[in-house]
CSV table of C-alpha atoms and ligand atoms in Angstrom, one decimal:
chain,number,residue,atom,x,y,z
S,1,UNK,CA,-4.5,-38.4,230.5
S,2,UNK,CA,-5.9,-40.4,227.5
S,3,UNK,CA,-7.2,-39.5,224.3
S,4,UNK,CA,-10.6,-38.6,223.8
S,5,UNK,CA,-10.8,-38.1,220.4
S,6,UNK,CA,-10.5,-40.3,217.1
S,7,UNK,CA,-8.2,-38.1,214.5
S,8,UNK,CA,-8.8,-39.1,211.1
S,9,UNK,CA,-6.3,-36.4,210.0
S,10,UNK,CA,-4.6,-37.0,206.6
S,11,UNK,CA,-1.3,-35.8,207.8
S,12,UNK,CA,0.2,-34.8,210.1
S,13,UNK,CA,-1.6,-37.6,211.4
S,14,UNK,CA,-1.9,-39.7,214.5
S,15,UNK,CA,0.9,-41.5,216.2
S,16,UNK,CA,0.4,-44.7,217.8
S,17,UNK,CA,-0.3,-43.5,221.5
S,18,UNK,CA,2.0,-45.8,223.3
S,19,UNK,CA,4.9,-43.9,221.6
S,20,UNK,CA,3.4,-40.2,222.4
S,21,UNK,CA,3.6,-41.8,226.1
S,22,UNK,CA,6.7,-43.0,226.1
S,23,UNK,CA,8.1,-39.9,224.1
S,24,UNK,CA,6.3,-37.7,226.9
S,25,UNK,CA,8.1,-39.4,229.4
S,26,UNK,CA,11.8,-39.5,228.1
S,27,UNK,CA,11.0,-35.6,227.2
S,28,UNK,CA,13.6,-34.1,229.6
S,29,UNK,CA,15.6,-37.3,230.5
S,30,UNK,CA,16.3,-39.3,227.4
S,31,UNK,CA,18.1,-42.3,228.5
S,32,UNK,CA,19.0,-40.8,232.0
S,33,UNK,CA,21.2,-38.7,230.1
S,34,UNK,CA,19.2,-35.6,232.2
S,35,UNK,CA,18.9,-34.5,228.4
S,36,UNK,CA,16.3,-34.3,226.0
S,37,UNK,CA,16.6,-36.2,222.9
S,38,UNK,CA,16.2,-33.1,221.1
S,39,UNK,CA,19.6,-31.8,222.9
S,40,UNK,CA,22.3,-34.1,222.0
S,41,UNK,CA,24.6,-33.9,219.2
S,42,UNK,CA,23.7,-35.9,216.0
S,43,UNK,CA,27.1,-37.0,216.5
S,44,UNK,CA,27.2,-38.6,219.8
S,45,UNK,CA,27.5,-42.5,220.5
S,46,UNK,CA,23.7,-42.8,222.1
S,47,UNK,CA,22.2,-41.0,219.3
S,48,UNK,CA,24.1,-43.0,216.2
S,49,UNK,CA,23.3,-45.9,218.1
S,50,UNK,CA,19.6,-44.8,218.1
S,51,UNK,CA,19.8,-43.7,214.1
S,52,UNK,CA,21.6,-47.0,213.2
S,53,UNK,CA,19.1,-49.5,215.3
S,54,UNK,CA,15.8,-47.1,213.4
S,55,UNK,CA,17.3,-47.8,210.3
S,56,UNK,CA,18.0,-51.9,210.8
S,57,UNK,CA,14.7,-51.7,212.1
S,58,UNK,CA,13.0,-50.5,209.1
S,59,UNK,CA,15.1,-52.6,207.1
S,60,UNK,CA,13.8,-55.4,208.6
S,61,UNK,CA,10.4,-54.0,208.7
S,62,UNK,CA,10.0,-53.7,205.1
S,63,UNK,CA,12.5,-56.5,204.5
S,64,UNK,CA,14.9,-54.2,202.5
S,65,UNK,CA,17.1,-55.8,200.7
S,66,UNK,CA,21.0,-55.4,201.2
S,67,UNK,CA,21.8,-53.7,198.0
S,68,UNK,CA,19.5,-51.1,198.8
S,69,UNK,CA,20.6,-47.7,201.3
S,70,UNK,CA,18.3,-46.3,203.5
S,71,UNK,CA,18.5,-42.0,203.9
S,72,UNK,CA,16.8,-40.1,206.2
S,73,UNK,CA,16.6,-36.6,204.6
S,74,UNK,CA,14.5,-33.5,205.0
S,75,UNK,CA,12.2,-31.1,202.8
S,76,UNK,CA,9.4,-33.8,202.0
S,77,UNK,CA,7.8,-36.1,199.5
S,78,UNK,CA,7.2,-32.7,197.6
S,79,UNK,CA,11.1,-31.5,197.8
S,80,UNK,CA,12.2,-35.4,196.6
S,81,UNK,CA,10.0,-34.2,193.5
S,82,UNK,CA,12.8,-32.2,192.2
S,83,UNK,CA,15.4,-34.4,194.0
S,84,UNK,CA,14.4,-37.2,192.5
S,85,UNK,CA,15.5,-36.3,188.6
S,86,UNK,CA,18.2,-33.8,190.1
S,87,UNK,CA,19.6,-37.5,191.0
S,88,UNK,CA,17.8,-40.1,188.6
S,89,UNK,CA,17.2,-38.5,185.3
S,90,UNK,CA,21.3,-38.4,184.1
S,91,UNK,CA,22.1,-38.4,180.8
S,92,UNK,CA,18.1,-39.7,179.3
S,93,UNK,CA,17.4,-36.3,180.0
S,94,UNK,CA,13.9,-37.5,180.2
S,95,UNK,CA,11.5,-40.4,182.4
S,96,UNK,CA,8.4,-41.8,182.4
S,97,UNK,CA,5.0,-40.4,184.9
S,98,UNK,CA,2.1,-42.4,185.4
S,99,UNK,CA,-1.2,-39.8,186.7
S,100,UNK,CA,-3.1,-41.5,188.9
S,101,UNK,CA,-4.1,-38.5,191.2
S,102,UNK,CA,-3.1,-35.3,192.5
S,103,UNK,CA,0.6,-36.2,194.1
S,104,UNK,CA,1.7,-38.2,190.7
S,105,UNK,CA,0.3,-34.3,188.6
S,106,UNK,CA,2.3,-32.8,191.4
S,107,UNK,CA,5.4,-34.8,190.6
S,108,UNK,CA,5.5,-34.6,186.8
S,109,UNK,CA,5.0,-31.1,187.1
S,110,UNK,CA,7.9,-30.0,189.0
S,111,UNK,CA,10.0,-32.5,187.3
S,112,UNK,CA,8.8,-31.3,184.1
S,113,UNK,CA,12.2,-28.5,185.2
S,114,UNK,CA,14.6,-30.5,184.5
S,115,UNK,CA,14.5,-32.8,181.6
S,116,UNK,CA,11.3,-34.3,179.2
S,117,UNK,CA,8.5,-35.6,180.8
S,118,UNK,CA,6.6,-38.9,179.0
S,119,UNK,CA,2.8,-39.4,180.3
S,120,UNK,CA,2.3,-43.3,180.3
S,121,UNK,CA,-1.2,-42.9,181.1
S,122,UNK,CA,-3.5,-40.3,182.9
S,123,UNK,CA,-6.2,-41.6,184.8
S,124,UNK,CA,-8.3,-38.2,184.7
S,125,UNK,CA,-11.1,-38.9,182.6
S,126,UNK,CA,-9.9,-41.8,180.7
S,127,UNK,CA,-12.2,-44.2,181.3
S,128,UNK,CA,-15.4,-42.1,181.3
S,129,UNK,CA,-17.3,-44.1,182.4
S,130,UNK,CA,-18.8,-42.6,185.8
S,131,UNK,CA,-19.7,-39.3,187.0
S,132,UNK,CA,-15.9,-39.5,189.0
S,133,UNK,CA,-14.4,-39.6,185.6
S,134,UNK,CA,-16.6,-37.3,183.6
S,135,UNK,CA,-15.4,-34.6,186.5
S,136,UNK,CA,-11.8,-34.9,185.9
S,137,UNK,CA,-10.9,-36.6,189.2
S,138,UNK,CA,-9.1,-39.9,189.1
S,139,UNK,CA,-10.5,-42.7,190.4
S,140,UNK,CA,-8.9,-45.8,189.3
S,141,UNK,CA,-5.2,-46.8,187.8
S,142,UNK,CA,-4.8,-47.5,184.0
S,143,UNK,CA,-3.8,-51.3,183.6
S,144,UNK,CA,-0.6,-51.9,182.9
S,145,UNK,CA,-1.2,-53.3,179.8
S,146,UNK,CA,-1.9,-49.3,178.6
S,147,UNK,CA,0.7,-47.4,179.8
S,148,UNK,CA,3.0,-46.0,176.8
S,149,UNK,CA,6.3,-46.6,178.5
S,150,UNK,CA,9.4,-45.9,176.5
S,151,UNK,CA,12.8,-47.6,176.4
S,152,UNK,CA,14.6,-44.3,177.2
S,153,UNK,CA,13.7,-43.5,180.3
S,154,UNK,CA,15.6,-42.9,183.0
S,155,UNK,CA,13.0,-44.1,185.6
S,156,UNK,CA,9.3,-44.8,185.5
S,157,UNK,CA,7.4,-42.4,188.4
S,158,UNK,CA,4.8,-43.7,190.2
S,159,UNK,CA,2.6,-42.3,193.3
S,160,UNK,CA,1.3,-46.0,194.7
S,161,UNK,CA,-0.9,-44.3,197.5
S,162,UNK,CA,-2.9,-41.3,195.9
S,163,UNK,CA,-4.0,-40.0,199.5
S,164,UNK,CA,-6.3,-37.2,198.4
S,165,UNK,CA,-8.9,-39.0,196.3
S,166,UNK,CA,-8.2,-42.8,198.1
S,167,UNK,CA,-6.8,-44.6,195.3
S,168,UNK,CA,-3.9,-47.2,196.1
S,169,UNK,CA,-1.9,-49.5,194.2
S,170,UNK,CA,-3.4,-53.2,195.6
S,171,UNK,CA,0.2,-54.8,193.9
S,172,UNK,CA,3.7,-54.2,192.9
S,173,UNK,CA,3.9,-53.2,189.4
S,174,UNK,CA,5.0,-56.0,187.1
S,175,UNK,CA,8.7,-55.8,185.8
S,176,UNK,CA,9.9,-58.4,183.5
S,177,UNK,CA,10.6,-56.6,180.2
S,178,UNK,CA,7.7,-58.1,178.6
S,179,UNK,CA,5.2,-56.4,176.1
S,180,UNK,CA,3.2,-54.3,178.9
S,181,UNK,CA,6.0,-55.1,181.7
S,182,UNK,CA,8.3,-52.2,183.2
S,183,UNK,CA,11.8,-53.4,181.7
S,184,UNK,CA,14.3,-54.4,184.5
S,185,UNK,CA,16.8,-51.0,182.8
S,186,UNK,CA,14.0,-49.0,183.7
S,187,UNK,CA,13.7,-48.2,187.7
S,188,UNK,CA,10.7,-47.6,188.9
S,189,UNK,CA,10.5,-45.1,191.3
S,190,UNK,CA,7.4,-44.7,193.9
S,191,UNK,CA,6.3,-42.0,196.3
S,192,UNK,CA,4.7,-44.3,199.0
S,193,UNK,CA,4.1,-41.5,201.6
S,194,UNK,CA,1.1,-42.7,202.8
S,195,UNK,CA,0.6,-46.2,203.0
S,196,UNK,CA,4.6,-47.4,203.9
S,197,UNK,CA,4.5,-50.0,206.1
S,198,UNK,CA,0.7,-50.5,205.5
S,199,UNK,CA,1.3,-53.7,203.6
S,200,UNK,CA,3.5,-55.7,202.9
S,201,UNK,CA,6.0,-54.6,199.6
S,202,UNK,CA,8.4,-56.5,197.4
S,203,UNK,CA,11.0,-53.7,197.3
S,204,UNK,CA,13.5,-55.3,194.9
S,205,UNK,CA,10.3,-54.3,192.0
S,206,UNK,CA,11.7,-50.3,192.8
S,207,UNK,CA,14.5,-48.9,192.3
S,208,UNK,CA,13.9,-46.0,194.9
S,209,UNK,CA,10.9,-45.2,197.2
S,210,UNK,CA,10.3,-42.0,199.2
S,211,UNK,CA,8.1,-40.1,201.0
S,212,UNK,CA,6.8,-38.2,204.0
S,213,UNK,CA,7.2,-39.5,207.6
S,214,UNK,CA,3.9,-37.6,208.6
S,215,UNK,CA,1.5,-40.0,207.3
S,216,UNK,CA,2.2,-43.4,208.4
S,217,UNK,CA,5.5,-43.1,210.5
S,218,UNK,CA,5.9,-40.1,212.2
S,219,UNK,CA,5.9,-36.4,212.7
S,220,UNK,CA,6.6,-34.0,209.4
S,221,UNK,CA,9.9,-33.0,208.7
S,222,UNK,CA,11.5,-36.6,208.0
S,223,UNK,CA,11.5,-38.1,204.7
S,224,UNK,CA,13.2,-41.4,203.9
S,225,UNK,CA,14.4,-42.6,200.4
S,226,UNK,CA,14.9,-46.4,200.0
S,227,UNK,CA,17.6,-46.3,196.9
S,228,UNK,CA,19.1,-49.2,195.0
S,229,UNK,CA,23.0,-48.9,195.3
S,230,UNK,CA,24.1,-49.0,191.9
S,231,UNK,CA,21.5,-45.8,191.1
S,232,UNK,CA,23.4,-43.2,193.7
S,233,UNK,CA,26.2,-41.4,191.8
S,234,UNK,CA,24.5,-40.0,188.8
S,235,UNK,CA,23.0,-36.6,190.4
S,236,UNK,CA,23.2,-33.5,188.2
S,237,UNK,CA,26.3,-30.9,189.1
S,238,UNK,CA,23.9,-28.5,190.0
S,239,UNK,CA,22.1,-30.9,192.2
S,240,UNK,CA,22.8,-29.5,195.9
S,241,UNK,CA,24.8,-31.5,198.5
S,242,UNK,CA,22.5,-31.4,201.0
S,243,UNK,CA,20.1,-33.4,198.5
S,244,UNK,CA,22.7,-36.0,196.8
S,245,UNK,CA,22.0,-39.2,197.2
S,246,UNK,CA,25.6,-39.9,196.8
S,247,UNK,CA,26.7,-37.6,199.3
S,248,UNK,CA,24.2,-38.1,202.4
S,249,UNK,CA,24.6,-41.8,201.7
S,250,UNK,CA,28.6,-41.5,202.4
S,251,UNK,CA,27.6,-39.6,205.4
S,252,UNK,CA,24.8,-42.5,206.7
S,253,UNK,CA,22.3,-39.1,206.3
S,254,UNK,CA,24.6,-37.0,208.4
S,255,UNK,CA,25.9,-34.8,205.6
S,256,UNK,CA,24.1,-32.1,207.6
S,257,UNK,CA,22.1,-32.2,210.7
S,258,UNK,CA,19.4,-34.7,210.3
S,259,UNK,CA,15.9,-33.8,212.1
S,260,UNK,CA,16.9,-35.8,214.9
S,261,UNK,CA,13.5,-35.6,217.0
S,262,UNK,CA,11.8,-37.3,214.0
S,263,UNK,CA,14.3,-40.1,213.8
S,264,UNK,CA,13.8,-40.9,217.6
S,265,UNK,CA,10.0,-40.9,217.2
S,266,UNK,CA,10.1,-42.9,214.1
S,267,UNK,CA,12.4,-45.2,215.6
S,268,UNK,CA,9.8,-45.6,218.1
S,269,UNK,CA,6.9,-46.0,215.8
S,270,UNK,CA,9.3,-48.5,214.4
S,271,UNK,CA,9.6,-50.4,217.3
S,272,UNK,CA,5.6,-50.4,218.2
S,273,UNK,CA,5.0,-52.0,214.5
S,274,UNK,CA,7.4,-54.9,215.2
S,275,UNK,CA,5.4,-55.3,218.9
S,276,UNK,CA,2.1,-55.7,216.8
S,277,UNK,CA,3.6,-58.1,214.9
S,278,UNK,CA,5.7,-56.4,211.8
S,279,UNK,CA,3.8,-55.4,208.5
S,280,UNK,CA,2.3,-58.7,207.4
S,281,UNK,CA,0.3,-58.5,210.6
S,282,UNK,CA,-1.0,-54.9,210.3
S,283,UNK,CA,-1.8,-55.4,207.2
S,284,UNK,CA,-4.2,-58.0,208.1
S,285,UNK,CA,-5.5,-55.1,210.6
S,286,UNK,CA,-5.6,-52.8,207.7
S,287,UNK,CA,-7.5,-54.8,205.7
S,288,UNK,CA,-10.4,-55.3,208.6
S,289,UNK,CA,-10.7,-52.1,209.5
S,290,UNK,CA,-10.8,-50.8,205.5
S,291,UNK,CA,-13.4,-53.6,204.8
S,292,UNK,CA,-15.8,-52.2,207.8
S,293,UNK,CA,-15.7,-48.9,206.1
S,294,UNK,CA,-16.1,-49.5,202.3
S,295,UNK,CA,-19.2,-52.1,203.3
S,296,UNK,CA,-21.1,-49.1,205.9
S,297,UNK,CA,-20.4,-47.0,202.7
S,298,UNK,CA,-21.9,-49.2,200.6
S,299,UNK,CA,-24.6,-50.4,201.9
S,300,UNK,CA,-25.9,-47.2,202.6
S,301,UNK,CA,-28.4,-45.0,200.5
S,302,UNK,CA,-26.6,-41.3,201.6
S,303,UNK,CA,-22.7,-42.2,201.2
S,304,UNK,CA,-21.3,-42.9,198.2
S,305,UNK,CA,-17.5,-44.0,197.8
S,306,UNK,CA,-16.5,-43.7,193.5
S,307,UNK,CA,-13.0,-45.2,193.4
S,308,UNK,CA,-12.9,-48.1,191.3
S,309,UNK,CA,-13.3,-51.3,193.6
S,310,UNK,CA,-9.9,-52.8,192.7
S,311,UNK,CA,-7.9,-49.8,193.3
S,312,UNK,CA,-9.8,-48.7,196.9
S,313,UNK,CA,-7.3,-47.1,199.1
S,314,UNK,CA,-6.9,-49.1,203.1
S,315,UNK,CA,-5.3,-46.2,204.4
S,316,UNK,CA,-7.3,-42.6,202.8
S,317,UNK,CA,-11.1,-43.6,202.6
S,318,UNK,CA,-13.2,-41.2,200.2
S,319,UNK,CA,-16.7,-40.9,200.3
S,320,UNK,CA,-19.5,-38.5,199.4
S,321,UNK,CA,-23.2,-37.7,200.6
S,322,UNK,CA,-25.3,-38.0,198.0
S,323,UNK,CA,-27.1,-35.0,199.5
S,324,UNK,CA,-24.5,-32.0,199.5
S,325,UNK,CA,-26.0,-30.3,201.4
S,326,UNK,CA,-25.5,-32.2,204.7
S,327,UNK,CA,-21.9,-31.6,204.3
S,328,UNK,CA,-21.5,-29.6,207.3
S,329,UNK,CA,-24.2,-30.8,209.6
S,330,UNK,CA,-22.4,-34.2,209.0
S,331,UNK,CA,-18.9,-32.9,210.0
S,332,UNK,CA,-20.5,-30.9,212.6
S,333,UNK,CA,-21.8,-33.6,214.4
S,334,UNK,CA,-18.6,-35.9,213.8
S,335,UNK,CA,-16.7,-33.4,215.8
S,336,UNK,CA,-19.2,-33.1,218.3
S,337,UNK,CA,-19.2,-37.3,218.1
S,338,UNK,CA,-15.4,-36.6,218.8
S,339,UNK,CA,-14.4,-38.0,215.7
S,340,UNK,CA,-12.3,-35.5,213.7
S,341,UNK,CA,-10.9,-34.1,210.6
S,342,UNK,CA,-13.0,-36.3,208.5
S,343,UNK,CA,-13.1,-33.3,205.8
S,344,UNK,CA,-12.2,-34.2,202.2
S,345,UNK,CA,-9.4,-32.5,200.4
S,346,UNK,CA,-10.5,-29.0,198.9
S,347,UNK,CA,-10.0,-30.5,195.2
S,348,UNK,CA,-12.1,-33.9,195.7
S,349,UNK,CA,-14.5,-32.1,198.5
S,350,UNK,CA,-16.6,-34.5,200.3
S,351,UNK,CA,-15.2,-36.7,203.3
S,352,UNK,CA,-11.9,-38.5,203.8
S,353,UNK,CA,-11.1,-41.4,206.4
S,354,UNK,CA,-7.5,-41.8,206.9
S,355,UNK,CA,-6.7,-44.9,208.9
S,356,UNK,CA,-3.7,-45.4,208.9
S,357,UNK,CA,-1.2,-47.8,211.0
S,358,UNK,CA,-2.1,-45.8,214.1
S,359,UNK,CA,-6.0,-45.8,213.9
S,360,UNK,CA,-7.4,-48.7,216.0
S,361,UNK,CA,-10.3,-50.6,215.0
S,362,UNK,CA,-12.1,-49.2,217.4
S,363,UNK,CA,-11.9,-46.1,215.7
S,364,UNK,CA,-13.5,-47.1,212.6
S,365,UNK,CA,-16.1,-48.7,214.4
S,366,UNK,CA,-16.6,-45.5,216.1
S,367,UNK,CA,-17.0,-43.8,212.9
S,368,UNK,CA,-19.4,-46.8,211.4
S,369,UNK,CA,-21.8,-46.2,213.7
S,370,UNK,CA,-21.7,-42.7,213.7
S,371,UNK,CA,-22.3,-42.9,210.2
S,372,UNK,CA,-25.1,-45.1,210.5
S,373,UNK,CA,-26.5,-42.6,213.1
S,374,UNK,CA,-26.8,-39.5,211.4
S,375,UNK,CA,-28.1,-41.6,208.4
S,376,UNK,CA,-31.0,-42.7,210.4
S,377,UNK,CA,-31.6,-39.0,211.7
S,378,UNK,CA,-30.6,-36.4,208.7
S,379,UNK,CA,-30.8,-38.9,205.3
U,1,PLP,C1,1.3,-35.7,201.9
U,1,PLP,C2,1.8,-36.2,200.6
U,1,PLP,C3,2.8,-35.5,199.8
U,1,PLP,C4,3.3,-34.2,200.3
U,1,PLP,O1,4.3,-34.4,201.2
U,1,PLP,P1,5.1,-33.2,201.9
U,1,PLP,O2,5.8,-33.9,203.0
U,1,PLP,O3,4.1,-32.1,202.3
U,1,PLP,O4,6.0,-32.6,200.8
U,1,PLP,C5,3.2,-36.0,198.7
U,1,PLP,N1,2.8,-37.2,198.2
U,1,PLP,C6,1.9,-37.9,198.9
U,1,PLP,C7,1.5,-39.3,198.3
U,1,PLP,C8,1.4,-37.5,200.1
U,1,PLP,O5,0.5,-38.2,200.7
């Protein structure tokens, strides 16, 4: 059996088909065991091994740095937005949100509950510029040099990887203390759901990261938290157990029962990156495959793509027809082109690429040509 379609899903999205393969076959013998992964204690020597040598691997992955503990958790990027000041905000009672897109609203919303929220800059109509703007959808990230940041803040909150309207963070933020810098007292913290181990990161610029394992590592219902050591400790009392950074790093994530099946396939996902070469080389990948994409888009006269050209995402690729109406036919034939789930969120509307990690080239050339196709025929 091998696949015969190209799944441009957003999330849950594809997993590198070596690892479906190898997951298939373990699925009633894990390890000849006569077990299946999904049947052995948490507890048990062969799975701690397997959660201690998924974590090292990410760790070296990502090139974490010592002071810094990896959690595997559960309840999603969207749950960490409560559990995030529940944990960071302490005794500031308030933190800084940069609005770049629809995840960043999300997050300053729900963690508008729990303490005072500072907008440094919202990208939503601020430059005005284009038609994007004028609409009220982001499209680009405010320079640094204009956020408002303020002194007081328990942590500065930052989406780097806005996957519904393909906008994306192309550095780390500066930190320095400087005029427009993010001071050093001030962690940043980054929800990097989808586009972790897209490119390569300078983690020691954040004081936490987090996210959802059903972009870019593995199947929904894992969520890891990278979280500089000397942060853990200050959650709220009301802050449950299950969600204290203090408490499931004491327990190396096994406070509770962690979503075991998710770990093994992310350690596998794990183990495929480091086969292609580790992040530095799938970045290069990333950047190919992004690059074929934005130029078909471009040089077109029917698709139009209207994030700012410095802040283009690599992993979730926007783009319009400049005729509406072709919508459907267009996503029609795609499917029937067996190339799928290439609608754009309900928000943005229009069409959405996501390639991430897991997408081969060939994929996108697939989609190019496509593209190019029903141009030629319907534009
Ligand atoms: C998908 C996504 C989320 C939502 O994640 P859940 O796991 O559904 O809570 C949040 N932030 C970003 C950037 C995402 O891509």
């Amino acid at each position: 059996m091998t696949r015969k379609v190209f799944n441009f899903s957003p999330g849950p999205a594809l997993i590198p088909e070596p690892v479906l393969r190898q997951a298939a076959e373990e699925m009633l013998d894990w390890q000849g065991t006569g077990m299946s992964v999904m049947e052995v204690s948490h507890r048990g020597k062969d799975f701690m091994a397997l959660h201690a040598r998924a974590i090292a691997d990410l760790r070296e992955l990502l090139s974490i740095p010592p002071n810094y503990k990896v959690l595997f958790m559960q309840g999603g990027a969207l749950a960490e937005n409560s559990i995030v000041p529940l944990n960071l905000m302490g005794e500031a009672g308030q933190a800084d949100y940069l609005l770049t897109g629809q995840w960043s609203l999300k997050s300053a919303r729900e963690a508008a509950r729990y303490g005072q929220i500072n907008i440094v800059a919202d990208a939503a109509g601020s430059d005005g510029s284009d038609t994007a703007d004028a609409k009220g959808v982001y499209t680009h990230i405010p320079a640094q040099s204009v956020w408002k940041l303020s002194r007081e803040a328990a942590y500065l909150h930052l989406c780097t990887s806005e996957t519904i309207e393909g906008v994306e963070f192309q550095s780390d933020p500066v930190v320095g203390g400087g005029e427009h810098e993010v001071s050093p007292d001030v962690p940043i913290v980054a929800d990097m759901s989808s586009h972790i181990l897209s490119r390569v990161i300078d983690v020691s610029r954040y004081g936490c990261i987090y996210g959802g394992a059903q972009k870019n590592i593995g199947p929904a219902g894992l969520t890891f938290v990278i979280v500089r050591e000397d942060l853990i400790g200050r959650a709220h009392r009301l802050c449950p157990s299950a969600f204290n950074y203090q408490v499931v790093a004491d327990n190396d994530s096994m406070f509770n029962t962690p979503p075991t099946f998710g770990i093994y396939l992310a350690g596998l996902v794990f183990e495929w990156l480091k086969a292609q070469g580790g992040v530095a080389a799938i970045e290069a990948v990333n950047i190919n495959k992004a690059s074929l994409l934005y130029e078909a888009i471009d040089g077109s006269g029917l698709y139009q793509n209207w994030v700012s050209k410095h802040c283009r995402s690599r992993m979730n690729v926007t783009f319009f027809l400049h005729d509406e109406r072709l919508n459907e036919a267009f996503l029609a034939d795609a499917r029937e082109a067996g190339l799928m789930n290439l609608k754009g969120h309900r928000v943005v509307g229009g069409m959405r690429a996501s390639i991430y990690n897991a997408m081969p080239i060939e994929g996108v050339r697939a989609l190019v040509a496509f593209m190019r196709d029903f141009e030629q025929r319907r534009g």
